[in-house]
Short mmCIF file of C-alpha atoms in Angstrom, two decimals:
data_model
loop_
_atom_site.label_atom_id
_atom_site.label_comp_id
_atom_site.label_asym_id
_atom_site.label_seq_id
_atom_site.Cartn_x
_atom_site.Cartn_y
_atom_site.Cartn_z
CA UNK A 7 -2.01 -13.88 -20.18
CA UNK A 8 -3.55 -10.15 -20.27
CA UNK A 9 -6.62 -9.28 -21.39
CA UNK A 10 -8.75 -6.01 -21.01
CA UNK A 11 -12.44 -5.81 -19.76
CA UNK A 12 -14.61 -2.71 -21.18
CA UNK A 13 -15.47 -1.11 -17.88
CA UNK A 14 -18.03 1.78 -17.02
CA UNK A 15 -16.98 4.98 -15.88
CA UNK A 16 -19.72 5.84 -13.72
CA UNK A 17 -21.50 2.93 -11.99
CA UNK A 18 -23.42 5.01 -10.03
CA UNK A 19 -25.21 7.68 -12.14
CA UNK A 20 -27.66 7.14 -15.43
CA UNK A 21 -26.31 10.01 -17.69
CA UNK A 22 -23.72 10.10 -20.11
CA UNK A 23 -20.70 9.20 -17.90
CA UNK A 24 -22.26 5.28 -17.47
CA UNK A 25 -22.26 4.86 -21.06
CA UNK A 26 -18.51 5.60 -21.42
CA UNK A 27 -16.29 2.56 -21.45
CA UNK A 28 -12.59 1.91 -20.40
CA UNK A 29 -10.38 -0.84 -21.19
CA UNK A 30 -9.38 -2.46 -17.63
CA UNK A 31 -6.18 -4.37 -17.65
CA UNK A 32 -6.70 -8.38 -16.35
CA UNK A 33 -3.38 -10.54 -15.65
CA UNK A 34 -4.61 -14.42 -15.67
CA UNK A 35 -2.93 -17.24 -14.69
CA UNK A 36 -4.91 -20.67 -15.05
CA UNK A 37 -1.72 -23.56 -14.90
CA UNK A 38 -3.20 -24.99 -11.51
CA UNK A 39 -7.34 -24.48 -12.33
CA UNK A 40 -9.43 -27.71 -12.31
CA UNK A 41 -12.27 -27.76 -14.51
CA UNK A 42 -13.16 -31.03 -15.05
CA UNK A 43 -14.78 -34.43 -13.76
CA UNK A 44 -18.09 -31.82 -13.36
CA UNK A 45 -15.73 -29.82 -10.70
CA UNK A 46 -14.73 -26.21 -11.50
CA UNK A 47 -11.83 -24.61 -8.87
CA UNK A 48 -12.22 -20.99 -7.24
CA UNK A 49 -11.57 -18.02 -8.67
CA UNK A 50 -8.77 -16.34 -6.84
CA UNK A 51 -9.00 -12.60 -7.12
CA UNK A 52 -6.10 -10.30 -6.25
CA UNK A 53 -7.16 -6.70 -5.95
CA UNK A 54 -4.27 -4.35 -7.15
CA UNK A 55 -4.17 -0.75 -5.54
CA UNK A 56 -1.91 2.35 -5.98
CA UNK A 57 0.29 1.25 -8.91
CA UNK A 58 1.21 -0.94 -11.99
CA UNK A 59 -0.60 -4.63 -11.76
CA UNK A 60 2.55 -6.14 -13.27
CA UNK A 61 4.46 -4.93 -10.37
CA UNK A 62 2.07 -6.61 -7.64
CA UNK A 63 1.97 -9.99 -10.19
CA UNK A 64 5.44 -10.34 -9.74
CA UNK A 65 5.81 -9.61 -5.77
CA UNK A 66 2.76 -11.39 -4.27
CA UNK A 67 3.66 -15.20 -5.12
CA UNK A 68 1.61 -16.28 -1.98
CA UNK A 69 -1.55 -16.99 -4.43
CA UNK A 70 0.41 -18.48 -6.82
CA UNK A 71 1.96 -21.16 -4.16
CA UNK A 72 -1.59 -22.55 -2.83
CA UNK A 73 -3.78 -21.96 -5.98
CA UNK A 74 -2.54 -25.64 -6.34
CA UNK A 75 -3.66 -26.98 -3.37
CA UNK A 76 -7.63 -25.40 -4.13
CA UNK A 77 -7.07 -26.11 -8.21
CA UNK A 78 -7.69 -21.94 -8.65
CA UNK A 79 -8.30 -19.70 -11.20
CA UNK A 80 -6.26 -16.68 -10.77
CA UNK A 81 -6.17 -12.82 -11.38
CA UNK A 82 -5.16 -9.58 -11.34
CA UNK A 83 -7.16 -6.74 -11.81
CA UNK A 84 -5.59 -3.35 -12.18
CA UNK A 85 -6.76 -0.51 -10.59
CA UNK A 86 -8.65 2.17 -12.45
CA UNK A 87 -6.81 5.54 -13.33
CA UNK A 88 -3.04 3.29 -12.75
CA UNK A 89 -0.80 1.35 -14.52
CA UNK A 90 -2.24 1.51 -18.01
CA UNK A 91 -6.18 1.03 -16.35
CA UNK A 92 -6.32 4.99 -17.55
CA UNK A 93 -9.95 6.33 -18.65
CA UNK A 94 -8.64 9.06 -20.70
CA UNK A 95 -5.47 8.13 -21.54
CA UNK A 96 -1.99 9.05 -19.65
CA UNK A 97 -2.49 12.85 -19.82
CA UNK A 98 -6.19 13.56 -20.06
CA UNK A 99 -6.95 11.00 -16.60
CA UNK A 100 -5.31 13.22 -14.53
CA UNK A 101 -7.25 16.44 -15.09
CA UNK A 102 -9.22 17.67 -12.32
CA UNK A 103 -12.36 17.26 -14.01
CA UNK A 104 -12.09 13.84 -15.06
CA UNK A 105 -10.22 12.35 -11.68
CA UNK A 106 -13.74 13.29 -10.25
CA UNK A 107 -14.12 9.06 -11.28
CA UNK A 108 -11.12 7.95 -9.01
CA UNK A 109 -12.51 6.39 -5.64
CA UNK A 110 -12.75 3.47 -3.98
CA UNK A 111 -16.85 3.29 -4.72
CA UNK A 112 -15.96 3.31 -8.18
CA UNK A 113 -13.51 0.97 -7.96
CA UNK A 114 -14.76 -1.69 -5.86
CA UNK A 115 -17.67 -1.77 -8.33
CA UNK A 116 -15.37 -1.81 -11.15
CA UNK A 117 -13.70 -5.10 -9.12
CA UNK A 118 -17.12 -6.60 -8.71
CA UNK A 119 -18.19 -6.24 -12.28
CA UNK A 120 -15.13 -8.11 -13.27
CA UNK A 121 -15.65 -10.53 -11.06
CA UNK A 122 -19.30 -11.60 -11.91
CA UNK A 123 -17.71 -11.21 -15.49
CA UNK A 124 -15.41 -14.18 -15.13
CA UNK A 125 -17.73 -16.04 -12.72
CA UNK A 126 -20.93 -16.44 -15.44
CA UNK A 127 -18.34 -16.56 -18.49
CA UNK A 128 -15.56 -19.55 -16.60
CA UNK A 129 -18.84 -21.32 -14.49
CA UNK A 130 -17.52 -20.38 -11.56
CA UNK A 131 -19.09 -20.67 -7.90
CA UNK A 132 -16.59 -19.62 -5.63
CA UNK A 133 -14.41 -16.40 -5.43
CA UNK A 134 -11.63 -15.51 -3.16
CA UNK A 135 -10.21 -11.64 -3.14
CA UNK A 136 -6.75 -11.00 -1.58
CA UNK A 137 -4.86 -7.32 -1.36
CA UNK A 138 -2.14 -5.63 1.10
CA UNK A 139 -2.42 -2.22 1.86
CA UNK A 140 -5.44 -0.06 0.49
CA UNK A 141 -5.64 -3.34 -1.79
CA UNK A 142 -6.49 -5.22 1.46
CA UNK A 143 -9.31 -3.02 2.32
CA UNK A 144 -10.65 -3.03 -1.23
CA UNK A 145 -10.17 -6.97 -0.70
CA UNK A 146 -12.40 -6.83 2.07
CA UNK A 147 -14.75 -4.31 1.22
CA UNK A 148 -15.51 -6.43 -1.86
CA UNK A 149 -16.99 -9.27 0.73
CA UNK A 150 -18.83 -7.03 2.88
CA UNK A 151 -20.64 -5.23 0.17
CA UNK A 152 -20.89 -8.19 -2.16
CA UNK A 153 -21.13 -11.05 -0.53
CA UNK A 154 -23.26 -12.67 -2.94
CA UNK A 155 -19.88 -12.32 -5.22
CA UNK A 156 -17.21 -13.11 -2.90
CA UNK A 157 -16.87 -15.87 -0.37
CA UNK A 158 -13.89 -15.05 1.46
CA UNK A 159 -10.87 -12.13 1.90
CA UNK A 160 -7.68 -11.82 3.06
CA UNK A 161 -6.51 -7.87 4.12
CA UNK A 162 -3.22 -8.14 4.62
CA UNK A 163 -1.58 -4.79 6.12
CA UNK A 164 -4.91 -2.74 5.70
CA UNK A 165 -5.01 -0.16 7.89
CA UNK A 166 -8.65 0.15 7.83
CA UNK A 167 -9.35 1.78 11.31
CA UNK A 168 -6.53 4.68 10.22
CA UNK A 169 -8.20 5.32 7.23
CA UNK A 170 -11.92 5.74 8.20
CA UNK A 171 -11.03 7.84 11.28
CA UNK A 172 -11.97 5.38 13.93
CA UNK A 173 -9.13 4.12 15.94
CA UNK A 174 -6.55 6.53 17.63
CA UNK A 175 -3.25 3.86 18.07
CA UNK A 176 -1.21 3.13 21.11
CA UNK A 177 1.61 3.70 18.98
CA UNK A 178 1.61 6.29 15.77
CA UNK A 179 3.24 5.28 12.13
CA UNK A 180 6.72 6.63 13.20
CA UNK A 181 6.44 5.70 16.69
CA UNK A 182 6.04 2.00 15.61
CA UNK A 183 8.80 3.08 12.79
CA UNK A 184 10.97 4.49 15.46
CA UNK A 185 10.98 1.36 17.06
CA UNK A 186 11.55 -0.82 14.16
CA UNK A 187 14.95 1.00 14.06
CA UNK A 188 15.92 0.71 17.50
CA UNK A 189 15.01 -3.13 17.07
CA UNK A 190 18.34 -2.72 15.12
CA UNK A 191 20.65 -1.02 17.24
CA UNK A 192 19.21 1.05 20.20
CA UNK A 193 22.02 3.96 19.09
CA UNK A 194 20.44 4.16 15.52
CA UNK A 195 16.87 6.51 16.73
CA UNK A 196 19.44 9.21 18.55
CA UNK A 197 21.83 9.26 15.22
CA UNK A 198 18.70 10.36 13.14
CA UNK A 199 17.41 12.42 15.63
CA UNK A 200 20.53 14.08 15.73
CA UNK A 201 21.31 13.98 12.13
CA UNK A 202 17.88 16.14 11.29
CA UNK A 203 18.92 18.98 14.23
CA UNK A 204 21.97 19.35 12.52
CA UNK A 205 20.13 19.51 9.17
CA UNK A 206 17.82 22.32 10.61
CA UNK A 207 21.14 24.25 11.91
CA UNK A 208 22.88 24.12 8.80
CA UNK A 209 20.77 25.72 6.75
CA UNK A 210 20.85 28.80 9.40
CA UNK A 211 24.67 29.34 8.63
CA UNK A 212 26.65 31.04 5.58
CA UNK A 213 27.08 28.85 2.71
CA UNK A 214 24.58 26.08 3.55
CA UNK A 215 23.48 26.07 0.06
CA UNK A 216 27.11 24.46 -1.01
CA UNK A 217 27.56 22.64 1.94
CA UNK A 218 24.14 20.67 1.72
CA UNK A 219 24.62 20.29 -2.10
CA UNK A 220 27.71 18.42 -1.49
CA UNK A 221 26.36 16.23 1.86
CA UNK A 222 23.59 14.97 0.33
CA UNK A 223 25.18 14.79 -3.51
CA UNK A 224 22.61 16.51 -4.21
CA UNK A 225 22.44 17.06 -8.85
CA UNK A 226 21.88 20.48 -8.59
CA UNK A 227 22.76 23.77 -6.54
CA UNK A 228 20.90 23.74 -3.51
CA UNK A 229 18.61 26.46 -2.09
CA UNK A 230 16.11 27.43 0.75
CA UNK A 231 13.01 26.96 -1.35
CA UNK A 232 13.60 23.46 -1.44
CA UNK A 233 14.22 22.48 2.28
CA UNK A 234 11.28 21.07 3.10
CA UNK A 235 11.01 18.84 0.39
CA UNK A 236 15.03 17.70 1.13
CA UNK A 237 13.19 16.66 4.67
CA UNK A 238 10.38 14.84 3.32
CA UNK A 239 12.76 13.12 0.81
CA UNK A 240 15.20 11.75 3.85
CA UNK A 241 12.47 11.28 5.96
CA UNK A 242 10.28 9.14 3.28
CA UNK A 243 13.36 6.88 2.81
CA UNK A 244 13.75 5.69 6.36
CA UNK A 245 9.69 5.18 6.74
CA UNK A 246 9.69 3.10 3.47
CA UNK A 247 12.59 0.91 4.36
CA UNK A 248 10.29 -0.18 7.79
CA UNK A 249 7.40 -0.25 5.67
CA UNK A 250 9.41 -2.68 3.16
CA UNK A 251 11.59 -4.19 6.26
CA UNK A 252 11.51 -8.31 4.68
CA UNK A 253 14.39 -10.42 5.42
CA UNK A 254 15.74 -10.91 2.37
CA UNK A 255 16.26 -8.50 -1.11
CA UNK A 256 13.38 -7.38 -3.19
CA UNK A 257 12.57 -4.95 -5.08
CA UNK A 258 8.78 -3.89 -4.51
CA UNK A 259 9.58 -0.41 -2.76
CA UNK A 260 13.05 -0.48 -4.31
CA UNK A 261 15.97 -2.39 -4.78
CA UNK A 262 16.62 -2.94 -1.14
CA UNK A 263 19.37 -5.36 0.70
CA UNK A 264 17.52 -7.91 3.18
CA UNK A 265 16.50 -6.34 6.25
CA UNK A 266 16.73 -2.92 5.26
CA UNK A 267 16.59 -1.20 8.25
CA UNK A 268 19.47 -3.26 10.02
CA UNK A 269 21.44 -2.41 6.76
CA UNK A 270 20.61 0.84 7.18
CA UNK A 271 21.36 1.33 10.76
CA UNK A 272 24.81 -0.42 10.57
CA UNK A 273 25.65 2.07 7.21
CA UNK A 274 24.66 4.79 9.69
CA UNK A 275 27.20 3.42 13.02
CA UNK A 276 30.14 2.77 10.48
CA UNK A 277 30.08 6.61 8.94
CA UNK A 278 29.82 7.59 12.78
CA UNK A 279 33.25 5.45 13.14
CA UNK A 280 34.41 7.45 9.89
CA UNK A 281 33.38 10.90 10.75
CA UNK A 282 31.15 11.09 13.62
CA UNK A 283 29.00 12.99 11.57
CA UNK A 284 25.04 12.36 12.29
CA UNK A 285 24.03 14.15 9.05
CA UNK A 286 26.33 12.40 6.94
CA UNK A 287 25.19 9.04 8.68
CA UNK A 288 21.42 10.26 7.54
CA UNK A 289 22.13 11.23 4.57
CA UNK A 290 23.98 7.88 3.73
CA UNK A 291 20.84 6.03 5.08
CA UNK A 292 18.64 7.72 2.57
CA UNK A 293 20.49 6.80 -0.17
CA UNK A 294 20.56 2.85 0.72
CA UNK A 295 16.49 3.60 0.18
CA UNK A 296 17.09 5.90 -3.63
CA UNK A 297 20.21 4.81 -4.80
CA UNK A 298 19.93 0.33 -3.45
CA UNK A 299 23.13 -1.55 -2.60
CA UNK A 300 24.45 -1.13 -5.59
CA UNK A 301 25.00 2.58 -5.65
CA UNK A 302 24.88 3.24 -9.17
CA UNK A 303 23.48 7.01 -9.11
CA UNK A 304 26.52 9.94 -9.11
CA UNK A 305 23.56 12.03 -7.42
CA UNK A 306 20.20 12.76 -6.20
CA UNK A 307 17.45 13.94 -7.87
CA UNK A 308 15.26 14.81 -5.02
CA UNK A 309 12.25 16.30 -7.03
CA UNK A 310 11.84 12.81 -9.59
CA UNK A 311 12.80 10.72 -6.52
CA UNK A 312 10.27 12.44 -4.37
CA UNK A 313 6.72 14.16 -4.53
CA UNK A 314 5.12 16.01 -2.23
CA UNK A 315 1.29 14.70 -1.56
CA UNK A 316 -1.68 14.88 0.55
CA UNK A 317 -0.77 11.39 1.83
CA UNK A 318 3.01 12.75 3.76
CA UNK A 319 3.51 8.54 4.19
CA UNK A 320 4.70 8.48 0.49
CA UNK A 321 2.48 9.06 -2.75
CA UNK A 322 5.18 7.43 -5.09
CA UNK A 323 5.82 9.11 -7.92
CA UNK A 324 4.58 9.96 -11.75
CA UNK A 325 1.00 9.17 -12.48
CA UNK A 326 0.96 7.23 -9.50
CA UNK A 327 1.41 9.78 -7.57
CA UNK A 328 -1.23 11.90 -8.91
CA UNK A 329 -3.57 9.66 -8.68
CA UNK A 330 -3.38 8.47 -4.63
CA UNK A 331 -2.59 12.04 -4.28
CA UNK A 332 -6.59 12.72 -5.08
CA UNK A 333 -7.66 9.89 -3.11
CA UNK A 334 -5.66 11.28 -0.37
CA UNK A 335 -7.15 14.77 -0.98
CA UNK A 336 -11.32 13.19 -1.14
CA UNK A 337 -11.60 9.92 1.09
CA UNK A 338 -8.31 9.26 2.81
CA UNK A 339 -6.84 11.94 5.09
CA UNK A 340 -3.73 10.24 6.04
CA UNK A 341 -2.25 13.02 8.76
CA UNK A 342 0.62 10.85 10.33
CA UNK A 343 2.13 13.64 12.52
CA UNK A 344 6.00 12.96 13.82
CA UNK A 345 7.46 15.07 17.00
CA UNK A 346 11.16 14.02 17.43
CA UNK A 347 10.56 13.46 20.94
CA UNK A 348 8.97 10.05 21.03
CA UNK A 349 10.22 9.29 17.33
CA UNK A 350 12.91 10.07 15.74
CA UNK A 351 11.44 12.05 12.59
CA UNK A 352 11.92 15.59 12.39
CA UNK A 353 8.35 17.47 13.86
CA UNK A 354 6.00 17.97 11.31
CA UNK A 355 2.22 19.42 12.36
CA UNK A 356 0.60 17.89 9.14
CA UNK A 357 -3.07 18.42 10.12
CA UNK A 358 -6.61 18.33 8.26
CA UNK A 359 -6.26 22.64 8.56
CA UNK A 360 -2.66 21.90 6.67
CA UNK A 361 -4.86 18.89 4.14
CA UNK A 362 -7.28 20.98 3.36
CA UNK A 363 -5.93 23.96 2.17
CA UNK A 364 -3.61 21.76 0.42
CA UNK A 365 -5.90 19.62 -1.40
CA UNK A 366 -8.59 23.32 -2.30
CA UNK A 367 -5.23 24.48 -3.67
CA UNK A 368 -4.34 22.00 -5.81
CA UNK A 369 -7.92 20.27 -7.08
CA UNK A 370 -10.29 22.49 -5.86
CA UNK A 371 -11.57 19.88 -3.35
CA UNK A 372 -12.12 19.59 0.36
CA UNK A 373 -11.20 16.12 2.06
CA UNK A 374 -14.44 14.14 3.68
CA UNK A 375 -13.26 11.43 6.02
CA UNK A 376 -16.77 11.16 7.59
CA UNK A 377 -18.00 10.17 4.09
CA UNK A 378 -15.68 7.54 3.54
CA UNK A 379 -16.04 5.97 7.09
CA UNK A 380 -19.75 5.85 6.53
CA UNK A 381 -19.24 4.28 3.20
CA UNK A 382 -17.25 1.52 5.07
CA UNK A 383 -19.21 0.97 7.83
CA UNK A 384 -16.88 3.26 10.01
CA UNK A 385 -14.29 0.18 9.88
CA UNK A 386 -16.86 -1.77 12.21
CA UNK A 387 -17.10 -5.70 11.14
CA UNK A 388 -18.94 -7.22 13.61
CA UNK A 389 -22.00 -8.09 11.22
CA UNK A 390 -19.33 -9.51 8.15
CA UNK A 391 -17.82 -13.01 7.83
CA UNK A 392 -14.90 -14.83 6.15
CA UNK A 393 -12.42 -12.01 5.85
CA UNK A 394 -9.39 -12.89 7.93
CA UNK A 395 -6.73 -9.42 8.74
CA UNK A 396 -3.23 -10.50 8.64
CA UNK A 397 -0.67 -7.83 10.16
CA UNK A 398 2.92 -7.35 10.11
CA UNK A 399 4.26 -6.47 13.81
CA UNK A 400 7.41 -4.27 12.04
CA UNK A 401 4.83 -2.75 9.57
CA UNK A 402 4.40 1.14 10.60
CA UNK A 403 0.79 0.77 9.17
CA UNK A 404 -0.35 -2.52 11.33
CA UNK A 405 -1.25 0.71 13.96
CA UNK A 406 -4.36 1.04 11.81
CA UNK A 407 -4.99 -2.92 11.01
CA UNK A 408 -7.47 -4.72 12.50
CA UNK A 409 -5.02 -6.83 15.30
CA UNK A 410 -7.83 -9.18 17.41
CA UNK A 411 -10.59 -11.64 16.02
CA UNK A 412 -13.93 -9.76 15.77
CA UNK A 413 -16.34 -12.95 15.57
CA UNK A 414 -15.84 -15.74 15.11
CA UNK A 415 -15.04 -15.84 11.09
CA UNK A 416 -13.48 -12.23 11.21
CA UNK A 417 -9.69 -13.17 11.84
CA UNK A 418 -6.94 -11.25 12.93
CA UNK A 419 -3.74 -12.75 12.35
CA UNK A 420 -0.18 -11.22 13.70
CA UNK A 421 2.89 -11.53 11.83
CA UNK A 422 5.38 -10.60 14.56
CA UNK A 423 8.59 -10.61 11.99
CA UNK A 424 6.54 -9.37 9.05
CA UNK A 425 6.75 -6.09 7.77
CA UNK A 426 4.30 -4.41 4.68
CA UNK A 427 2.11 -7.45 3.81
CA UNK A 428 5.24 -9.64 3.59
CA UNK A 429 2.43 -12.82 4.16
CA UNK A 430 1.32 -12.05 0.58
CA UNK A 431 4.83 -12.71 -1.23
CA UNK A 432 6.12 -15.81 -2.23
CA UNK A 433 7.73 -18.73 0.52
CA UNK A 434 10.90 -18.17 0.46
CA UNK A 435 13.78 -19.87 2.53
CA UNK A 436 14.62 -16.64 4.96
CA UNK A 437 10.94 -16.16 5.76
CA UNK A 438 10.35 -15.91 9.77
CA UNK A 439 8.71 -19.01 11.76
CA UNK A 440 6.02 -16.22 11.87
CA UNK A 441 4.65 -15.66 8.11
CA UNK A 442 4.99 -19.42 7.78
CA UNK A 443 2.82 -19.96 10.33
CA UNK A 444 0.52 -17.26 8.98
CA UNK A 445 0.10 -18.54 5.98
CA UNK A 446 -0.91 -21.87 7.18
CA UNK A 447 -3.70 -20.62 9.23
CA UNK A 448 -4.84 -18.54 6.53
CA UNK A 449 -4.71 -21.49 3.94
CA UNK A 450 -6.80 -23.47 7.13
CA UNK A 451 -9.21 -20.77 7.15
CA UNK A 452 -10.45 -20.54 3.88
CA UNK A 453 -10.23 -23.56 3.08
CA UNK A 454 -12.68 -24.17 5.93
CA UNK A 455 -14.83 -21.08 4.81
CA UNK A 456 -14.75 -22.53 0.98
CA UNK A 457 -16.35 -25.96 2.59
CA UNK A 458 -19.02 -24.12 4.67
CA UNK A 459 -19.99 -22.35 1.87
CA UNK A 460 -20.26 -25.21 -0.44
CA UNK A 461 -22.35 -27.50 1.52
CA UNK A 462 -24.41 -24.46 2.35
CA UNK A 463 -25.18 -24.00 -1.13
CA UNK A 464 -25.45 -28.21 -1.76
CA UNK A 465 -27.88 -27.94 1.70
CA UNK A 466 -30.22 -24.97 0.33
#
């Protein structure tokens, strides 16, 4: 069932802001909580980020499948300023005066408010916080800074070290992308390559404007204004199928075919066989990624399918978009810069020059990732405990993630099939040897953690 907490706006100040409330959105399921016999289960917290809580509910059936096994209490709590979590409504939020309440301070506060909410209200003792993504580091962050609230985490996918501006990786976002591809078919990198120089070419020669109108069935006339965007829309479809990359269909990132990126690749070698056409092989690529297996769209929208954001990984779109777009343009500079020389994506020299003029432009605000990493302890866990950072080896983002132990109760755990958190959805009969394994040692863990805690508490 759903229910709404009256959250503060401001946790942090003592003026007029913290007296303004905000209905929160909670989704609770209690089927498998124990609460009797003078025993009262965990509370199993799953921290929603970027987007709708309804749509992470329905695609992260991991804490559904072993809130039996610890008799658990679980939840969902939406993120403020998404879904329907809005502090001034669906227009009014999204003014630049008012998404000065939008971070991850805020909301991390807002998380643990809930959470001693339901704790003192349900008799609880012991909480649990799971995430993916920026969820996972809010999941995490939630232990470190309240560990008197939370017992244990589990980050899956959080790229942590990316987003605090501590780790340079081996291998960059479309490097590791790149790769996921050739994993495929080792001809499928070159075709995309290739597909992109003939993309830049075009649009140098008389007529382009029809010509990429009809390649890319495109709903209206094309024109040079728009070119970039047409390369950030073809080139946000092929990182999004590696980012969703699971080996079966679902629907989280779109309504793609298992495997994705094999789909995609094989799409791409049989309109070679047809035409021998790169772009046309591109093109049809993308629209496995807008347009799903079922290929009911007559043409692309590129603007509503596509927005243009701080955050050049993919800010989603509609509110959604406007609100990571502000995260992206105060705590989060995501610069994830492509070459076409060791990856296949077209170059792009997205800097923090490019970010910052970008984000004064648009909110009148100037990105501060040195602010953010000192508000997370520059990604450095050696001090925390109990928080265990699962990673998917196909996952473009596990380049930020956290992939060895730390100590000796800060986990890493390697998903070498898994792609975007893919150890947070439900078991399901294609899933890799790998997330099976996974999730056992994760159940292990805090289950283990859960007991230490206890009989510390019975002990004191």
């Amino acid at each position: 069932w759903t229910w709404t907490y009256s959250q503060t706006l401001d946790h942090f100040s003592f003026g007029e802001a913290s007296e303004i409330l905000f209905p929160q959105r909670v989704l609770e399921y209690n089927k498998f909580w124990v609460r009797s016999s003078g025993e009262v289960g965990p509370l199993f917290v799953f921290i929603a980020n970027e987007g709708h809580v309804d749509n992470f509910y329905q695609n992260s059936g991991f804490i559904f499948d072993i809130a039996p096994q610890f008799g658990a209490l679980v939840v969902f709590i939406e993120h403020r300023y998404y879904g329907e979590s809005l502090p001034f409504g669906p227009e009014k939020s999204f003014t630049n005066k008012n998404l000065a309440h939008l971070s991850s301070n805020q909301a991390t506060a807002d998380f643990a408010e809930i959470i001693d909410h339901i704790k003192k209200e349900r008799n609880i003792n012991q909480v649990v916080t799971f995430g993916g993504s920026y969820g996972g580091m809010l999941a995490a962050w939630l232990r470190m800074r309240y560990p008197q609230l939370v017992d244990a985490a589990l980050a899956s996918s959080a790229p942590v070290k990316m987003m605090t501006k501590t780790r340079h990786p081996e291998k960059s976002f479309h490097q590791i992308a790149t790769d996921d591809f050739a994993a495929a078919n080792v001809e499928c990198p070159g075709i995309v390559q290739r597909g992109f120089t003939k993309l830049y070419a075009l649009v140098k020669t008389t007529g382009y404007q029809d010509a990429i109108t009809k390649t890319f069935s495109l709903c209206s006339q094309f024109n040079m204004t728009q070119f970039d965007h047409l390369v950030g829309w073809a080139r946000n479809s092929l990182r999004m199928m590696a980012i969703g990359n699971y080996p079966y269909p679902a629907d989280f990132f779109g309504a793609l075919p298992a495997w994705p990126v094999k789909t995609a690749c094989n799409m791409m070698l049989d309109e070679m066989s047809r035409s021998g056409d790169e772009l046309k092989a591109l093109v049809v690529a993308a629209g496995l990624f807008y347009n799903g297996t079922e290929g009911t769209k007559e043409c692309f929208d590129i603007y509503e399918e596509f927005e243009d954001s701080a955050d050049v990984s993919d800010c989603g779109a509609g509110p959604t978009a406007l609100a990571w777009d502000w995260q992206s343009c105060t705590e989060f500079t995501l610069t994830t810069p492509s070459n076409n020389k060791t990856d296949m994506f077209p170059p792009s020299n997205w800097n923090e020059d490019l970010v910052n003029a970008y984000c004064r432009t648009k909110y009148g605000v100037t990105p501060d990732p040195v602010k953010a990493s000192l508000s997370y302890w520059s990604a450095d866990f050696t001090t925390a405990s109990n928080i265990i950072f699962s990673n998917g080896l196909l996952d473009p983002w596990h380049a930020g993630g956290v992939l060895k132990d730390v100590n000796p109760t800060v986990k890493a755990i390697l998903v070498e099939e898994g792609a975007h958190h893919l150890d947070l959805r439900s078991a399901h009969p294609a899933d890799p040897v790998s997330v099976i394994a996974a999730r056992q040692e994760e159940v292990r863990l805090i289950k283990q953690w859960l007991e230490r805690e206890k009989n510390s508490v019975i002990t004191d």
